[in-house]
């Protein structure tokens, strides 16, 4: 409220510090902490720190809400984090993926505020990502149903945020006239975010500046005079905001100064501030603003008769939009190249459409190759395009067939995803209802025997009962660990954190852990032939879990006095790790059921140890996170070998 009414950030920061102190000392319940992290992240943090700090608050709010059962605030955190990640410049494909997970969670919690906001955000992100622009160049946002739902639920704040996101997207796509209409319509409801100090308010203010500056020369003097005062007011606001949160506003202030200098005809000042804005946005990883600043600089130099300089900035803008994942913007830029090429070559006689198309394709090819190089080939498949080709009847037929196959494939994928979701649910309930209950039944039963009849039992029976209790407890612990990690992976809470590390100590840790459970029971020897200097690039905790599950399985299915061997070989940039045993082996038909959530396969061990198959499913997910493969080689009576691959070094 202090930011909204008086721009008094000094006092606002002090209130935030007081709130933080109170929460750390007095309100320690997870449900209270969830509300605190949500409020401080949405209303205070971004005014003084990089937006990524607010995202951390939202993650903490979700974690605390999940821990304390305050799941409604966890859903609110997802909604706020969605727009926060967008304004951070999160790559759009990842943004869509996260928002889809958040939407599913919010639907399960019946949080209508979050549902409406996430559905609206997803609609906008998909428009930016689709890469399709209709022949009439008017994008169909298909948001009538979304707006109807928002109105139906009286979510005026959600409507305000949706308008801000849509106006921002239109601005990036170059449709400033339509963006201004939505911006104007949002003015009457901006208080719904401004009075709470929410991030969409300053983003609305700055986007409005960019929109007005872009349209400035297209309006009459009366409108320009009115806009002048608004632009100066926004410059003043940006100056204050940049003082307290330079990470979030330095690049915005520089870009605003550049646009004002352009309007005033001050070439030197405009050029200097465009470069400053580009550097500041890149340094703080605001990829979308780096892209726009480059685009504005390109247009600026083109209008000042410096096409070679303009081409450099256009190339950088293209690469930045490419990295952001804004395929629709890329499509618009390529279409502008075709139009520009046609405009500049039509004075040559004779000039064929084929020549113009060829030259445009060459220029676009240069832009794409540069974008791929800057992106370290991360988006190689997206480099190929059919933009601008003269479509013959045969070509149109080929495209129709390809689209039909694509739709069929998408439908198949959706069906498989649905089957996987149902199988995951069934597996979860099966484990809770049966597999997790079994070891506790043994623990309770035999511990009760010891409690009631210990004085009447001989030492051998006491040892036997104690061994059963110990085995059951270990089995329950293994199952719980796998169940917890699996649940975290299904809810997106396990983050892949790769690093380069030596493999040998991890293997020794697994050997020691599982070897302590083995002596005195099955007397199985666990050997490692892994060289002490082999390095891998991966998530150490995930690889530990993979090895723990594979060695644990080998212990179950190996007879007394058997042997388990862990080995690792270097193969074409990858490390192939194997866990082999001298156990009972697996038949070919059962091997085909391994690693599949929708296949039921669980066999008792040689000492009747229970299993669920969940460990192998978890192994497969973790191996795939590393970009590797996992498989089994076995035959009945001849033992088994489970092998998986992970990168031997950081992949470029």
Coordinates of N, CA, C and O in Angstrom, one line a residue, residues 507-649:
X507 N 29.4 -45.4 -5.2 CA 29.2 -46.9 -5.2 C 29.6 -47.5 -3.8 O 28.9 -48.4 -3.3
X508 N 30.7 -47.0 -3.2 CA 31.1 -47.5 -1.9 C 30.0 -47.2 -0.9 O 29.8 -48.0 0.0
X509 N 29.4 -46.0 -1.0 CA 28.4 -45.7 0.0 C 27.2 -46.6 -0.1 O 26.7 -47.1 0.9
X510 N 26.8 -47.0 -1.3 CA 25.7 -47.9 -1.5 C 26.1 -49.3 -1.0 O 25.3 -50.0 -0.3
X511 N 27.3 -49.7 -1.3 CA 27.8 -51.0 -0.8 C 27.8 -51.1 0.7 O 27.3 -52.1 1.3
X512 N 28.3 -50.1 1.3 CA 28.3 -50.1 2.8 C 26.9 -50.1 3.4 O 26.6 -50.8 4.4
X513 N 26.0 -49.3 2.8 CA 24.7 -49.2 3.3 C 23.9 -50.5 3.3 O 23.4 -51.0 4.3
X514 N 24.0 -51.2 2.1 CA 23.2 -52.4 1.9 C 24.0 -53.6 2.4 O 23.4 -54.6 2.8
X515 N 25.3 -53.5 2.5 CA 26.1 -54.6 3.0 C 25.9 -54.8 4.5 O 26.0 -55.9 5.0
X516 N 25.5 -53.7 5.2 CA 25.2 -53.8 6.6 C 23.9 -54.6 6.9 O 23.8 -55.2 8.0
X517 N 23.0 -54.6 5.9 CA 21.8 -55.4 6.1 C 22.0 -56.8 5.7 O 21.2 -57.7 6.1
X518 N 23.0 -57.1 4.9 CA 23.2 -58.5 4.3 C 23.9 -59.5 5.2 O 23.5 -60.6 5.3
X519 N 25.0 -59.1 5.9 CA 25.7 -60.1 6.7 C 24.8 -60.8 7.7 O 24.0 -60.1 8.4
X520 N 25.0 -62.1 7.9 CA 24.2 -62.8 8.9 C 22.8 -63.2 8.3 O 22.1 -63.9 9.0
X521 N 22.5 -62.7 7.1 CA 21.2 -63.1 6.6 C 21.4 -64.0 5.3 O 21.1 -65.2 5.4
X522 N 21.9 -63.4 4.3 CA 22.1 -64.2 3.1 C 23.6 -64.4 2.7 O 24.0 -65.1 1.8
X523 N 24.5 -63.6 3.4 CA 25.9 -63.7 3.2 C 26.3 -63.6 1.7 O 27.0 -64.4 1.2
X524 N 25.8 -62.5 1.1 CA 26.0 -62.3 -0.3 C 27.2 -61.3 -0.4 O 27.2 -60.3 0.2
X525 N 28.1 -61.6 -1.3 CA 29.3 -60.7 -1.5 C 29.0 -59.6 -2.5 O 28.5 -59.9 -3.6
X526 N 29.2 -58.4 -2.2 CA 29.0 -57.2 -3.1 C 30.4 -56.7 -3.5 O 31.1 -56.2 -2.7
X527 N 30.7 -56.9 -4.8 CA 32.0 -56.4 -5.3 C 31.8 -55.2 -6.2 O 30.8 -55.0 -6.9
X528 N 32.9 -54.4 -6.3 CA 32.9 -53.3 -7.3 C 34.2 -53.4 -8.0 O 35.3 -53.5 -7.5
X529 N 34.1 -53.3 -9.4 CA 35.2 -53.3 -10.2 C 35.4 -51.9 -10.9 O 36.1 -51.8 -11.9
X530 N 34.7 -50.9 -10.3 CA 34.7 -49.6 -10.9 C 36.0 -48.9 -10.6 O 36.5 -48.9 -9.5
X531 N 36.7 -48.3 -11.6 CA 37.9 -47.6 -11.4 C 37.7 -46.4 -10.5 O 36.6 -45.7 -10.6
X532 N 38.7 -46.0 -9.7 CA 38.5 -45.0 -8.8 C 38.5 -43.6 -9.4 O 38.2 -42.6 -8.7
X533 N 38.9 -43.5 -10.7 CA 39.0 -42.1 -11.3 C 37.9 -41.8 -12.3 O 37.9 -40.8 -13.0
X534 N 36.9 -42.7 -12.4 CA 35.8 -42.5 -13.4 C 34.9 -41.4 -12.9 O 34.4 -41.4 -11.8
X535 N 34.7 -40.4 -13.8 CA 33.9 -39.3 -13.5 C 32.6 -39.3 -14.3 O 32.6 -39.8 -15.4
X536 N 31.5 -38.8 -13.7 CA 30.2 -38.8 -14.4 C 29.7 -37.4 -14.2 O 30.1 -36.6 -13.3
X537 N 28.7 -37.0 -15.1 CA 28.0 -35.7 -15.0 C 26.5 -36.1 -14.8 O 25.8 -36.5 -15.6
X538 N 26.1 -35.8 -13.5 CA 24.7 -36.2 -13.2 C 24.3 -35.7 -11.8 O 25.1 -35.0 -11.1
X539 N 23.1 -36.0 -11.4 CA 22.6 -35.7 -10.1 C 23.0 -36.8 -9.1 O 22.6 -37.9 -9.2
X540 N 23.9 -36.5 -8.2 CA 24.5 -37.5 -7.3 C 23.4 -38.2 -6.5 O 23.4 -39.4 -6.3
X541 N 22.4 -37.5 -6.0 CA 21.3 -38.1 -5.2 C 20.5 -39.1 -6.0 O 20.2 -40.2 -5.6
X542 N 20.2 -38.7 -7.3 CA 19.5 -39.6 -8.1 C 20.2 -40.9 -8.5 O 19.7 -42.0 -8.4
X543 N 21.5 -40.7 -8.8 CA 22.3 -41.9 -9.1 C 22.5 -42.8 -7.9 O 22.5 -44.0 -8.0
X544 N 22.6 -42.2 -6.7 CA 22.6 -43.0 -5.5 C 21.4 -43.8 -5.3 O 21.4 -45.0 -5.0
X545 N 20.2 -43.2 -5.6 CA 18.9 -43.9 -5.5 C 18.9 -45.0 -6.5 O 18.4 -46.1 -6.2
X546 N 19.3 -44.8 -7.8 CA 19.3 -45.8 -8.8 C 20.1 -47.0 -8.4 O 19.7 -48.2 -8.4
X547 N 21.4 -46.8 -7.9 CA 22.2 -47.9 -7.5 C 21.7 -48.6 -6.3 O 21.7 -49.8 -6.2
X548 N 21.1 -47.8 -5.3 CA 20.6 -48.5 -4.1 C 19.4 -49.4 -4.5 O 19.4 -50.5 -4.0
X549 N 18.6 -49.0 -5.4 CA 17.5 -49.9 -5.8 C 17.9 -51.1 -6.6 O 17.4 -52.2 -6.4
X550 N 18.9 -50.9 -7.5 CA 19.4 -52.1 -8.3 C 20.1 -53.1 -7.4 O 19.9 -54.3 -7.6
X551 N 21.0 -52.6 -6.5 CA 21.7 -53.5 -5.6 C 20.7 -54.2 -4.7 O 20.8 -55.4 -4.4
X552 N 19.7 -53.4 -4.2 CA 18.7 -54.0 -3.3 C 17.9 -55.1 -4.0 O 17.7 -56.2 -3.4
X553 N 17.6 -54.9 -5.2 CA 16.9 -55.9 -6.0 C 17.7 -57.2 -6.2 O 17.3 -58.3 -6.1
X554 N 19.0 -56.9 -6.5 CA 20.0 -58.1 -6.7 C 20.1 -58.9 -5.4 O 20.1 -60.1 -5.4
X555 N 20.1 -58.2 -4.2 CA 20.1 -58.9 -3.0 C 18.9 -59.8 -2.8 O 19.0 -60.9 -2.3
X556 N 17.7 -59.3 -3.2 CA 16.5 -60.1 -3.0 C 16.5 -61.3 -3.8 O 16.0 -62.4 -3.4
X557 N 17.0 -61.3 -5.0 CA 16.9 -62.4 -6.0 C 18.2 -63.2 -6.2 O 18.3 -63.9 -7.2
X558 N 19.1 -63.1 -5.2 CA 20.3 -63.9 -5.2 C 20.3 -64.8 -4.0 O 20.0 -64.4 -2.9
X559 N 20.6 -66.1 -4.3 CA 20.6 -67.1 -3.2 C 21.8 -66.8 -2.2 O 22.7 -66.1 -2.5
X560 N 21.7 -67.5 -1.0 CA 22.7 -67.4 0.0 C 24.1 -67.7 -0.6 O 24.2 -68.7 -1.4
X561 N 25.1 -66.9 -0.2 CA 26.4 -67.2 -0.7 C 26.7 -66.7 -2.1 O 27.8 -67.0 -2.6
X562 N 25.7 -66.0 -2.7 CA 25.9 -65.5 -4.1 C 26.8 -64.3 -4.1 O 27.4 -63.9 -3.2
X563 N 26.8 -63.7 -5.3 CA 27.7 -62.6 -5.6 C 27.0 -61.5 -6.4 O 26.3 -61.8 -7.4
X564 N 27.3 -60.2 -6.1 CA 26.8 -59.1 -6.9 C 28.0 -58.3 -7.3 O 28.9 -58.0 -6.5
X565 N 28.0 -57.9 -8.5 CA 29.2 -57.1 -9.1 C 28.7 -55.8 -9.7 O 27.7 -55.8 -10.5
X566 N 29.3 -54.7 -9.3 CA 29.0 -53.4 -9.8 C 30.2 -53.0 -10.7 O 31.4 -53.0 -10.3
X567 N 29.9 -52.6 -12.0 CA 30.9 -52.3 -12.9 C 30.6 -51.0 -13.7 O 29.4 -50.6 -13.7
X568 N 31.5 -50.4 -14.3 CA 31.3 -49.1 -15.1 C 32.3 -49.1 -16.2 O 33.5 -49.3 -16.1
X569 N 31.8 -48.8 -17.4 CA 32.6 -48.7 -18.6 C 32.3 -47.4 -19.4 O 31.2 -46.9 -19.4
X570 N 33.3 -46.8 -20.0 CA 33.2 -45.6 -20.8 C 32.8 -46.0 -22.2 O 33.5 -46.8 -22.8
X571 N 31.7 -45.4 -22.7 CA 31.3 -45.6 -24.1 C 30.8 -44.4 -24.7 O 29.7 -43.9 -24.4
X572 N 31.5 -43.8 -25.7 CA 31.1 -42.7 -26.5 C 30.5 -41.5 -25.7 O 29.4 -41.1 -26.0
X573 N 31.3 -41.1 -24.7 CA 30.8 -39.9 -24.0 C 29.9 -40.2 -22.8 O 29.6 -39.4 -22.0
X574 N 29.5 -41.5 -22.8 CA 28.6 -41.9 -21.7 C 29.3 -43.0 -20.8 O 30.3 -43.6 -21.2
X575 N 28.8 -43.1 -19.6 CA 29.3 -44.2 -18.7 C 28.2 -45.2 -18.6 O 27.1 -44.9 -18.2
X576 N 28.5 -46.5 -18.9 CA 27.5 -47.5 -18.8 C 27.8 -48.3 -17.4 O 28.9 -48.8 -17.2
X577 N 26.9 -48.2 -16.5 CA 27.0 -48.8 -15.2 C 26.1 -50.0 -15.1 O 25.0 -50.0 -15.6
X578 N 26.7 -51.1 -14.6 CA 26.0 -52.4 -14.5 C 26.0 -52.9 -13.1 O 27.0 -52.8 -12.4
X579 N 24.9 -53.5 -12.7 CA 24.7 -54.3 -11.5 C 24.3 -55.7 -11.8 O 23.2 -55.9 -12.3
X580 N 25.2 -56.7 -11.7 CA 25.0 -58.0 -12.1 C 25.0 -58.9 -10.9 O 25.7 -58.7 -9.9
X581 N 24.3 -60.0 -11.0 CA 24.2 -61.0 -9.9 C 24.2 -62.4 -10.3 O 24.1 -62.7 -11.5
X582 N 24.4 -63.3 -9.4 CA 24.4 -64.8 -9.7 C 23.1 -65.4 -9.3 O 23.0 -66.5 -8.9
X583 N 22.0 -64.6 -9.3 CA 20.7 -65.0 -8.8 C 19.9 -65.9 -9.7 O 20.4 -66.5 -10.6
X584 N 18.6 -65.8 -9.4 CA 17.7 -66.8 -10.0 C 17.3 -66.4 -11.5 O 16.8 -67.2 -12.2
X585 N 17.6 -65.2 -11.9 CA 17.3 -64.7 -13.2 C 15.9 -64.4 -13.5 O 15.0 -64.6 -12.6
X586 N 15.6 -63.9 -14.7 CA 14.2 -63.5 -15.1 C 13.9 -64.0 -16.5 O 14.8 -64.0 -17.4
X587 N 12.7 -64.5 -16.7 CA 12.3 -65.0 -18.0 C 12.1 -63.8 -18.9 O 11.8 -62.7 -18.5
X588 N 12.2 -64.0 -20.3 CA 12.0 -62.9 -21.3 C 10.7 -62.2 -21.2 O 10.6 -61.0 -21.3
X589 N 9.6 -63.0 -20.9 CA 8.3 -62.4 -20.9 C 8.1 -61.5 -19.7 O 7.4 -60.4 -19.7
X590 N 8.9 -61.8 -18.6 CA 8.8 -60.9 -17.4 C 9.7 -59.7 -17.6 O 9.4 -58.6 -17.0
X591 N 10.8 -59.9 -18.3 CA 11.7 -58.7 -18.5 C 10.9 -57.6 -19.3 O 11.1 -56.4 -19.0
X592 N 10.0 -58.0 -20.2 CA 9.3 -57.0 -21.0 C 8.4 -56.2 -20.1 O 7.9 -55.1 -20.5
X593 N 8.1 -56.7 -18.9 CA 7.1 -55.9 -18.0 C 7.9 -55.0 -17.0 O 7.2 -54.2 -16.3
X594 N 9.2 -55.1 -17.0 CA 10.0 -54.3 -16.1 C 9.9 -52.8 -16.5 O 9.7 -52.5 -17.7
X595 N 10.0 -51.9 -15.6 CA 10.1 -50.4 -15.8 C 8.8 -49.8 -16.3 O 8.8 -48.7 -16.8
X596 N 7.7 -50.6 -16.2 CA 6.4 -50.1 -16.7 C 5.4 -49.9 -15.6 O 5.1 -50.9 -14.9
X597 N 4.9 -48.7 -15.4 CA 4.0 -48.5 -14.3 C 2.6 -49.2 -14.5 O 2.0 -49.5 -13.6
X598 N 2.3 -49.4 -15.8 CA 1.0 -50.0 -16.1 C 1.1 -51.6 -16.2 O 0.1 -52.2 -16.6
X599 N 2.2 -52.1 -15.9 CA 2.4 -53.6 -15.9 C 2.6 -54.0 -14.5 O 3.5 -53.5 -13.8
X600 N 1.9 -55.0 -14.0 CA 2.0 -55.6 -12.7 C 3.0 -56.7 -12.7 O 2.8 -57.7 -13.3
X601 N 4.2 -56.5 -12.0 CA 5.2 -57.5 -12.0 C 5.9 -57.4 -10.6 O 6.6 -56.4 -10.4
X602 N 5.7 -58.3 -9.8 CA 6.4 -58.4 -8.5 C 6.5 -59.8 -8.0 O 5.5 -60.5 -7.9
X603 N 7.8 -60.3 -7.9 CA 8.1 -61.6 -7.5 C 8.8 -61.7 -6.1 O 9.7 -60.9 -5.9
X604 N 8.4 -62.6 -5.3 CA 9.1 -62.7 -4.0 C 10.6 -63.1 -4.2 O 10.9 -63.7 -5.2
X605 N 11.4 -62.6 -3.3 CA 12.8 -62.9 -3.4 C 13.1 -64.3 -2.9 O 12.2 -65.1 -2.6
X606 N 14.4 -64.7 -2.9 CA 14.8 -66.1 -2.6 C 14.5 -66.4 -1.2 O 14.3 -67.6 -0.8
X607 N 14.4 -65.4 -0.3 CA 14.0 -65.6 1.1 C 12.6 -65.1 1.3 O 12.2 -64.6 2.4
X608 N 11.8 -65.1 0.3 CA 10.4 -64.6 0.3 C 10.3 -63.1 0.6 O 9.3 -62.6 1.1
X609 N 11.4 -62.3 0.2 CA 11.3 -60.8 0.4 C 10.2 -60.3 -0.6 O 10.1 -60.7 -1.7
X610 N 9.5 -59.3 -0.1 CA 8.4 -58.7 -0.9 C 9.0 -57.5 -1.8 O 10.0 -56.9 -1.4
X611 N 8.3 -57.3 -2.9 CA 8.7 -56.1 -3.7 C 7.5 -55.6 -4.4 O 6.4 -56.2 -4.4
X612 N 7.6 -54.3 -4.9 CA 6.5 -53.7 -5.6 C 6.7 -53.4 -7.1 O 5.8 -53.1 -7.8
X613 N 8.0 -53.4 -7.5 CA 8.4 -52.9 -8.8 C 8.5 -51.4 -8.9 O 8.9 -50.9 -9.9
X614 N 8.2 -50.7 -7.8 CA 8.3 -49.3 -7.8 C 9.7 -48.8 -8.0 O 10.0 -47.8 -8.6
X615 N 10.7 -49.5 -7.4 CA 12.0 -49.1 -7.4 C 12.6 -49.0 -8.8 O 13.3 -48.0 -9.2
X616 N 12.2 -49.9 -9.7 CA 12.7 -49.9 -11.1 C 12.0 -48.8 -11.9 O 12.6 -48.2 -12.8
X617 N 10.8 -48.5 -11.6 CA 10.1 -47.4 -12.2 C 10.8 -46.1 -11.9 O 11.0 -45.2 -12.7
X618 N 11.1 -45.9 -10.6 CA 11.9 -44.8 -10.2 C 13.2 -44.7 -10.8 O 13.7 -43.6 -11.3
X619 N 13.9 -45.8 -10.9 CA 15.2 -45.9 -11.6 C 15.1 -45.3 -13.1 O 15.9 -44.6 -13.5
X620 N 14.1 -45.8 -13.8 CA 13.9 -45.4 -15.2 C 13.7 -43.9 -15.3 O 14.3 -43.3 -16.1
X621 N 12.8 -43.3 -14.4 CA 12.6 -41.9 -14.4 C 13.9 -41.1 -14.2 O 14.2 -40.1 -14.9
X622 N 14.7 -41.5 -13.2 CA 15.9 -40.8 -12.9 C 16.9 -41.0 -14.0 O 17.7 -40.0 -14.3
X623 N 17.0 -42.1 -14.6 CA 18.0 -42.3 -15.7 C 17.5 -41.4 -16.9 O 18.4 -40.8 -17.5
X624 N 16.3 -41.4 -17.2 CA 15.8 -40.5 -18.3 C 16.0 -39.1 -18.0 O 16.3 -38.3 -18.9
X625 N 16.0 -38.7 -16.7 CA 16.4 -37.3 -16.4 C 17.8 -36.9 -16.8 O 18.1 -35.8 -17.1
X626 N 18.6 -38.0 -16.9 CA 20.0 -37.8 -17.3 C 20.2 -37.9 -18.8 O 21.4 -37.8 -19.3
X627 N 19.1 -38.2 -19.5 CA 19.3 -38.4 -21.0 C 19.9 -39.8 -21.3 O 20.4 -40.0 -22.4
X628 N 19.7 -40.8 -20.3 CA 20.3 -42.1 -20.5 C 19.2 -43.1 -20.8 O 18.0 -42.9 -20.8
X629 N 19.7 -44.4 -20.8 CA 18.8 -45.5 -21.0 C 19.0 -46.6 -19.9 O 20.1 -46.6 -19.3
X630 N 18.1 -47.4 -19.6 CA 18.2 -48.5 -18.6 C 17.6 -49.7 -19.2 O 16.5 -49.6 -19.8
X631 N 18.2 -50.9 -19.0 CA 17.7 -52.1 -19.5 C 18.2 -53.3 -18.7 O 19.1 -53.1 -17.8
X632 N 17.6 -54.5 -18.9 CA 17.9 -55.7 -18.1 C 18.3 -56.8 -19.1 O 17.7 -56.9 -20.2
X633 N 19.3 -57.6 -18.7 CA 19.7 -58.7 -19.5 C 19.7 -59.9 -18.5 O 20.3 -59.9 -17.4
X634 N 18.9 -61.0 -18.8 CA 18.8 -62.1 -17.9 C 18.2 -63.3 -18.6 O 17.6 -63.2 -19.6
X635 N 18.4 -64.4 -17.9 CA 17.7 -65.7 -18.3 C 17.6 -66.5 -17.0 O 18.4 -66.4 -16.1
X636 N 16.5 -67.3 -16.9 CA 16.3 -68.0 -15.7 C 17.4 -68.9 -15.3 O 18.0 -69.6 -16.1
X637 N 17.8 -68.9 -14.0 CA 18.9 -69.7 -13.5 C 20.3 -69.2 -13.8 O 21.3 -69.8 -13.3
X638 N 20.4 -68.1 -14.5 CA 21.8 -67.7 -14.9 C 22.1 -66.3 -14.4 O 23.0 -65.6 -14.9
X639 N 21.3 -65.7 -13.5 CA 21.6 -64.4 -12.9 C 21.0 -63.3 -13.8 O 20.5 -63.6 -14.9
X640 N 21.2 -62.1 -13.4 CA 20.7 -60.9 -14.1 C 21.7 -59.8 -14.1 O 22.6 -59.7 -13.2
X641 N 21.6 -58.9 -15.1 CA 22.5 -57.7 -15.2 C 21.6 -56.6 -15.6 O 20.9 -56.6 -16.6
X642 N 21.5 -55.6 -14.7 CA 20.8 -54.3 -15.0 C 21.8 -53.3 -15.4 O 22.8 -53.0 -14.6
X643 N 21.6 -52.7 -16.5 CA 22.6 -51.7 -17.0 C 21.9 -50.3 -17.3 O 20.7 -50.3 -17.7
X644 N 22.6 -49.2 -17.0 CA 22.1 -47.9 -17.4 C 23.2 -47.0 -17.8 O 24.4 -47.2 -17.4
X645 N 22.9 -46.0 -18.5 CA 23.9 -45.0 -19.0 C 23.6 -43.6 -18.5 O 22.5 -43.2 -18.4
X646 N 24.7 -42.9 -18.2 CA 24.6 -41.5 -17.8 C 25.8 -40.8 -18.5 O 26.8 -41.4 -18.8
X647 N 25.7 -39.5 -18.6 CA 26.8 -38.7 -19.3 C 28.1 -38.9 -18.5 O 28.1 -38.8 -17.3
X648 N 29.2 -39.0 -19.3 CA 30.5 -39.0 -18.6 C 31.1 -37.7 -18.4 O 32.0 -37.5 -17.6
X649 N 30.5 -36.7 -19.0 CA 30.9 -35.3 -18.8 C 29.7 -34.4 -19.2 O 28.7 -34.9 -19.8

